[in-house]
Short mmCIF file of C-alpha atoms and ligand atoms in Angstrom, two decimals:
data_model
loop_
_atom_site.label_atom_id
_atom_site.label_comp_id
_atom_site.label_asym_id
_atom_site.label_seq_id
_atom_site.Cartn_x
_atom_site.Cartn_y
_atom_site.Cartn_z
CA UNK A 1 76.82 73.43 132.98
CA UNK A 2 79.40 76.04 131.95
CA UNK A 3 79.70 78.91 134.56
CA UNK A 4 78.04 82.11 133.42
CA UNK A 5 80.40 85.17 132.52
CA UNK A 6 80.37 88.13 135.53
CA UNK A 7 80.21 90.65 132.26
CA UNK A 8 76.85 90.41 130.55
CA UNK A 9 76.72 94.44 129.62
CA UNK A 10 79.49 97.16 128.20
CA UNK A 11 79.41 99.90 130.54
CA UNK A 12 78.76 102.06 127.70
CA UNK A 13 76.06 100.41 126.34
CA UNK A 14 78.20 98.94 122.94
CA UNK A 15 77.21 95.43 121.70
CA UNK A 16 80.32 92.74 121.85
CA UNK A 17 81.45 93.66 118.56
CA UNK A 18 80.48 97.11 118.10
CA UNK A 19 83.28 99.49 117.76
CA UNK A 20 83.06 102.97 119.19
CA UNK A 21 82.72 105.95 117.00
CA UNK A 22 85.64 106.09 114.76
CA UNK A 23 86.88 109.65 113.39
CA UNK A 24 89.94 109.48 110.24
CA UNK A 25 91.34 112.17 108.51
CA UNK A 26 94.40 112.72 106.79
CA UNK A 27 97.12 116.08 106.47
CA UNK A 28 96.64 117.30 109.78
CA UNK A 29 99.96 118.47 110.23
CA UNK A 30 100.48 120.75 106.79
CA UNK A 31 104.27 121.00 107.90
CA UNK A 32 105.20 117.20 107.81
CA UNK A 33 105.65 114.91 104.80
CA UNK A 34 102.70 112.92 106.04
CA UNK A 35 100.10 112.96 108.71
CA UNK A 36 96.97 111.65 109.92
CA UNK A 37 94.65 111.11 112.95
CA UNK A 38 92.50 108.02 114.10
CA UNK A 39 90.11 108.61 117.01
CA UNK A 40 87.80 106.01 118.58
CA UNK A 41 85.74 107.03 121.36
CA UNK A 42 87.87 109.36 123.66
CA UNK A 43 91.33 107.69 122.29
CA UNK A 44 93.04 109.78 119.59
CA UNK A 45 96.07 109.38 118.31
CA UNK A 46 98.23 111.71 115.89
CA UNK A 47 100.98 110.58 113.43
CA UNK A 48 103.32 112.75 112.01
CA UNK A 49 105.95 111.05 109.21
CA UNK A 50 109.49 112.37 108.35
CA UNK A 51 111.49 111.08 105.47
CA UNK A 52 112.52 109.20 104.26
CA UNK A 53 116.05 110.83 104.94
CA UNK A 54 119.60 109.81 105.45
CA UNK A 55 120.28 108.04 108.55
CA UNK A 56 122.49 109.35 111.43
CA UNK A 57 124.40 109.03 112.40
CA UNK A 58 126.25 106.90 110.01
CA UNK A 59 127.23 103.77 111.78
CA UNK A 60 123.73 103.30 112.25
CA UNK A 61 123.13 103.24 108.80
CA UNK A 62 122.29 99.74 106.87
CA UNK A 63 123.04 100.20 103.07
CA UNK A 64 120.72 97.03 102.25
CA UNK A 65 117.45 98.72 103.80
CA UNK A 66 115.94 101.58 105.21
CA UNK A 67 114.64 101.68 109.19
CA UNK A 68 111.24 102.18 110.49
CA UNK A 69 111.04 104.18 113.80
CA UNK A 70 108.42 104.98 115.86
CA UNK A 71 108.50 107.06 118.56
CA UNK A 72 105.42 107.33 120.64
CA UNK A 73 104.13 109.30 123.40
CA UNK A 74 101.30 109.79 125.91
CA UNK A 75 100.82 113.87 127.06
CA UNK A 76 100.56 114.88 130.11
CA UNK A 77 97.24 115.41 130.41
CA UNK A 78 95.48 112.63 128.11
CA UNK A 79 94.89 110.70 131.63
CA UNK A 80 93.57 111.81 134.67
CA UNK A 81 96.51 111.33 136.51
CA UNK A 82 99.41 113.26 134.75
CA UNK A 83 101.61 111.31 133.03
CA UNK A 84 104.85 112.03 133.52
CA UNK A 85 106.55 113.20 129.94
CA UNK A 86 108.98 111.60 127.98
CA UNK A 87 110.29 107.70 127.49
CA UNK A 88 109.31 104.71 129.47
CA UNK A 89 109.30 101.53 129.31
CA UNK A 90 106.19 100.91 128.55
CA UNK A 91 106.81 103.79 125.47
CA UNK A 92 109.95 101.85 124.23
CA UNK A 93 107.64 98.49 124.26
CA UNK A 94 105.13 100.26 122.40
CA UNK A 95 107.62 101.85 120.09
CA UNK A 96 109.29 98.22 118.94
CA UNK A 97 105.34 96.36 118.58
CA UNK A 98 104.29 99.00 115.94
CA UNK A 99 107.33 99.24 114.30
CA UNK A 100 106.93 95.27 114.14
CA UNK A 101 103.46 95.94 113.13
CA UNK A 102 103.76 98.51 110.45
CA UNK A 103 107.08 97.27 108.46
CA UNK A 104 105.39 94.86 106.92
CA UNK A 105 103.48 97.54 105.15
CA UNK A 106 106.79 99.26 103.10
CA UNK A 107 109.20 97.87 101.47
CA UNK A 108 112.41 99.46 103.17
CA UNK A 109 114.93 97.70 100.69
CA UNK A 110 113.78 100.72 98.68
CA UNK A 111 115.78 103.20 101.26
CA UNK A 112 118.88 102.22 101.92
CA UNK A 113 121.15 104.00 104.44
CA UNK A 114 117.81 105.92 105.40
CA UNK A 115 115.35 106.62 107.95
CA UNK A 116 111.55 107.06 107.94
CA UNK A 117 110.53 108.36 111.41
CA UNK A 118 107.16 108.25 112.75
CA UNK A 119 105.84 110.45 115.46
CA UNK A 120 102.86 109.11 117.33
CA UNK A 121 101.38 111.60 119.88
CA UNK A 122 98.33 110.70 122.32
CA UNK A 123 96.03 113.84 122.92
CA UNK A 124 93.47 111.51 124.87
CA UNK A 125 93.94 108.34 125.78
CA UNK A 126 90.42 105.81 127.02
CA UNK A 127 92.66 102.34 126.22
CA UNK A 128 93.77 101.15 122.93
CA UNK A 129 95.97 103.83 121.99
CA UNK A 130 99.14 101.40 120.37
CA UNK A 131 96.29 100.53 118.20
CA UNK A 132 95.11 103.88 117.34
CA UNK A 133 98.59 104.56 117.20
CA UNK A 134 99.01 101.51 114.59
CA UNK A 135 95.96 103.12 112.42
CA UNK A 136 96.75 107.10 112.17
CA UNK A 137 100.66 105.85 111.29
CA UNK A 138 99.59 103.60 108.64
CA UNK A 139 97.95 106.30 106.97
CA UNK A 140 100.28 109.47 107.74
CA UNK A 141 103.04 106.17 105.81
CA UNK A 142 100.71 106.82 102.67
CA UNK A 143 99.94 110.32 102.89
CA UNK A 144 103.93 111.00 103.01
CA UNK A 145 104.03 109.17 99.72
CA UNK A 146 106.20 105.98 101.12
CA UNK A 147 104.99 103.49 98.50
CA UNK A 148 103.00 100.98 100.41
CA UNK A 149 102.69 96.90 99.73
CA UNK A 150 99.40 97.43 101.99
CA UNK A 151 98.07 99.09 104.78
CA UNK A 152 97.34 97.68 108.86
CA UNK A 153 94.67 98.07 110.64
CA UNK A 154 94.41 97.40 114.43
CA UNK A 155 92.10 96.94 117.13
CA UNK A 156 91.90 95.83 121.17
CA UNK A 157 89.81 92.48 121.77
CA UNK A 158 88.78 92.22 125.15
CA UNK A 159 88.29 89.61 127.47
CA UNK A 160 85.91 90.57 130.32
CA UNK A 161 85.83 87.29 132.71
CA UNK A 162 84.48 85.24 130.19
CA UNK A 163 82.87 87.60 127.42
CA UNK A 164 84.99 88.88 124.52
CA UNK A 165 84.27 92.10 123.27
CA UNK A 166 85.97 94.45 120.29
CA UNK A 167 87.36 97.40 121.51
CA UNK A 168 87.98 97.94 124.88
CA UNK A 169 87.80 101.12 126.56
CA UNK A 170 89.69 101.89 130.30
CA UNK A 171 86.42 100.89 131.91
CA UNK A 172 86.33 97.97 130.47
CA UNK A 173 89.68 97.23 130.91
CA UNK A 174 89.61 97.80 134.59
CA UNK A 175 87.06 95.41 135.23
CA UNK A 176 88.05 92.73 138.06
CA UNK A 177 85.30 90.55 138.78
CA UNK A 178 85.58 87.04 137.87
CA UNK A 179 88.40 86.49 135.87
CA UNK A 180 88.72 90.08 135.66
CA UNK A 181 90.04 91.86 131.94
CA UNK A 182 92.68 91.36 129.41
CA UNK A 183 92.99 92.45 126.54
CA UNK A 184 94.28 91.75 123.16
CA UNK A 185 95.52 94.18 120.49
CA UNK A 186 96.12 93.04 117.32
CA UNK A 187 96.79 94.10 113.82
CA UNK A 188 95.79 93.00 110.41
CA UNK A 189 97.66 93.64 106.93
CA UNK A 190 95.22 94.15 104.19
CA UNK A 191 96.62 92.35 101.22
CA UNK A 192 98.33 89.24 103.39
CA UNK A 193 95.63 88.96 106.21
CA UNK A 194 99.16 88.56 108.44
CA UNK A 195 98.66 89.59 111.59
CA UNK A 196 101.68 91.50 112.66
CA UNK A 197 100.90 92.71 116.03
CA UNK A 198 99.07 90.28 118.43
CA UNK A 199 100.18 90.87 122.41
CA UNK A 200 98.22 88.90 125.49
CA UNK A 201 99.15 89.10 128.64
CA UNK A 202 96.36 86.74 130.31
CA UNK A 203 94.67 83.87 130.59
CA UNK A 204 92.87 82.54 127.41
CA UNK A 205 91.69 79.44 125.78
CA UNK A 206 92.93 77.97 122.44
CA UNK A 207 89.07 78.07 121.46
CA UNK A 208 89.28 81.65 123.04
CA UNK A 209 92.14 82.91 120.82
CA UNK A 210 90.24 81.48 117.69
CA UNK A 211 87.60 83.48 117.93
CA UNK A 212 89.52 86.95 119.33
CA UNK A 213 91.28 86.51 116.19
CA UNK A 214 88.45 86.60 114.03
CA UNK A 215 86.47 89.17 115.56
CA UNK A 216 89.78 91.08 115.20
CA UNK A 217 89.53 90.28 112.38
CA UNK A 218 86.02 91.73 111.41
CA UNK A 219 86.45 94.80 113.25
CA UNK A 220 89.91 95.49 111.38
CA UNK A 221 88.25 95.64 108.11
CA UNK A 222 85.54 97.79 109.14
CA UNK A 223 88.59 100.00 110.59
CA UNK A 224 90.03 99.87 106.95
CA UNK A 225 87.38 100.65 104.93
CA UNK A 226 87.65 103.89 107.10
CA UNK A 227 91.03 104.21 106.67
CA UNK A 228 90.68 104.42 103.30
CA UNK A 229 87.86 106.63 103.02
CA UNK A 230 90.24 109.01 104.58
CA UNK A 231 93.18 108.54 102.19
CA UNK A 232 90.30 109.11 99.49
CA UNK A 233 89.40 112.26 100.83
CA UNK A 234 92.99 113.64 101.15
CA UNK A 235 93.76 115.21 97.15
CA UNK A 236 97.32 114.46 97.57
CA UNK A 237 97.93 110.76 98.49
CA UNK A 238 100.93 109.38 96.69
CA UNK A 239 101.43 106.57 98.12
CA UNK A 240 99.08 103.32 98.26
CA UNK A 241 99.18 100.86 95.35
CA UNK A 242 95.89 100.14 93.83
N1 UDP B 1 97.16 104.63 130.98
C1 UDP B 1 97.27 105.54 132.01
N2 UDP B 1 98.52 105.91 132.43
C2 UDP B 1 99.67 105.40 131.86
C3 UDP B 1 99.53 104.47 130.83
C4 UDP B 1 98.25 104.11 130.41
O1 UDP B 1 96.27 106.00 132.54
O2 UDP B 1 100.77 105.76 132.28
C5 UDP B 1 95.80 104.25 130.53
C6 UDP B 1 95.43 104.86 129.18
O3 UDP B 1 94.04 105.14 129.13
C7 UDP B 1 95.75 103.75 128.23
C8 UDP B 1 95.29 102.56 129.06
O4 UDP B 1 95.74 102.86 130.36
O5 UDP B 1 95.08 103.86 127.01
C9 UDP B 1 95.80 101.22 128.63
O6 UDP B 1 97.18 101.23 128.55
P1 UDP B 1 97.99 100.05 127.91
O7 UDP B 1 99.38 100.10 128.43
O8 UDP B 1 97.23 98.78 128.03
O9 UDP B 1 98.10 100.45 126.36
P2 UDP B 1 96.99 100.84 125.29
O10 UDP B 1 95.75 100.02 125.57
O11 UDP B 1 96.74 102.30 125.46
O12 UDP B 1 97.61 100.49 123.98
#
């Protein structure tokens, strides 16, 4: 008989696929071409776009399509224990998976020579912020009016010894009994169902993966439908395609 899992409750109560309370709005940041915030449970992440504008300096510049970058940060007090400020390698890591993640979204052949730069701040961070990261970019992209092919959506599967669970929060993700925790995030486009962000450092089954995919899967368009909602509510988004 298969052995039983050490993690048969969520410390806060959730049930296995139950996100935590989501919060989306759009235009925070009057002074930027596009902004938003995505907040689930005590993670929040801002996004703040810029540009599209030329790129420099020039040598950098690619005159067949336009660059994504991302540039994303933790403060020093969204943890506990200060963080210290500025890059790391975990930021650059983060930076490059949701550039990865979100250029599928725009179609930068429409910018050449030019830059759209995305600023991803973390207030408060309870796990799952380069997902919450992924979300509150893909709409500040919209709200700045970049036209978008479709949107992403993104979300941490967990794997607590041998139970899965949507959305992990630090708790969770410190849990060592058993097999102890890993988790998953990953992030869905809305018109392709590609996923473009899926990182796992851990050991999982094939059958495993399967089914973290589609409860990623699930969650992400609940997360959309939010997303959305939020656009809706902003007067002046310019930029999804119907
Ligand atoms: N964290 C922390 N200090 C750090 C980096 C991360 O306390 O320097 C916490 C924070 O709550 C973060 C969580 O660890 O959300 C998980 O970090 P991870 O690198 O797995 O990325 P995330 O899940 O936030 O995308």
């Amino acid at each position: 008989m298969a052995e039983k899992s050490k993690y048969t409750k969520r410390s806060d109560g959730r049930k296995i696929e139950e996100l935590r309370p989501i919060k989306a709005e759009v235009g925070i940041v009057p002074s930027a071409d596009g902004s938003a915030m995505y907040e689930s449970g005590n993670t929040r992440a801002i996004a703040v776009v810029r540009g599209p504008r030329t790129l420099h300096p020039q040598h950098m510049q690619n005159p067949q399509k336009g660059t994504l970058r991302v540039n994303y940060g933790m403060m020093s007090f969204s943890v506990w224990d200060r963080i210290k400020p500025g890059p790391s390698r975990r930021s650059q890591e983060i930076n490059k998976v949701i550039e990865w993640a979100l250029a599928p979204c725009i179609d930068l052949a429409e910018f050449p020579n030019s830059v759209v730069d995305v600023f991803i701040q973390i207030p408060q961070a309870d796990a799952g912020t380069r997902v919450a990261g992924i979300n509150a970019a893909a709409m500040a992209l919209a709200h700045a009016g970049i036209p978008m092919k479709q949107m992403a959506s993104a979300v941490a599967v967990g794997k607590m010894d041998k139970t899965l669970v949507v959305d992990v929060d630090k708790e969770e993700e410190d849990f060592e009994e058993g097999e102890g925790a890993t988790d998953i995030p990953l992030c869905i486009l809305s018109r392709t169902q590609e996923i473009s962000l899926l990182q796992l450092d851990g050991k999982i089954s094939p059958e495993e993966l399967k089914e973290v995919i589609s409860m990623g899967r699930k969650a992400c368009a609940e997360i959309l439908k939010i997303q959305t909602a939020a656009l809706k509510k902003a007067k002046d988004v310019r930029g999804i395609e119907k």
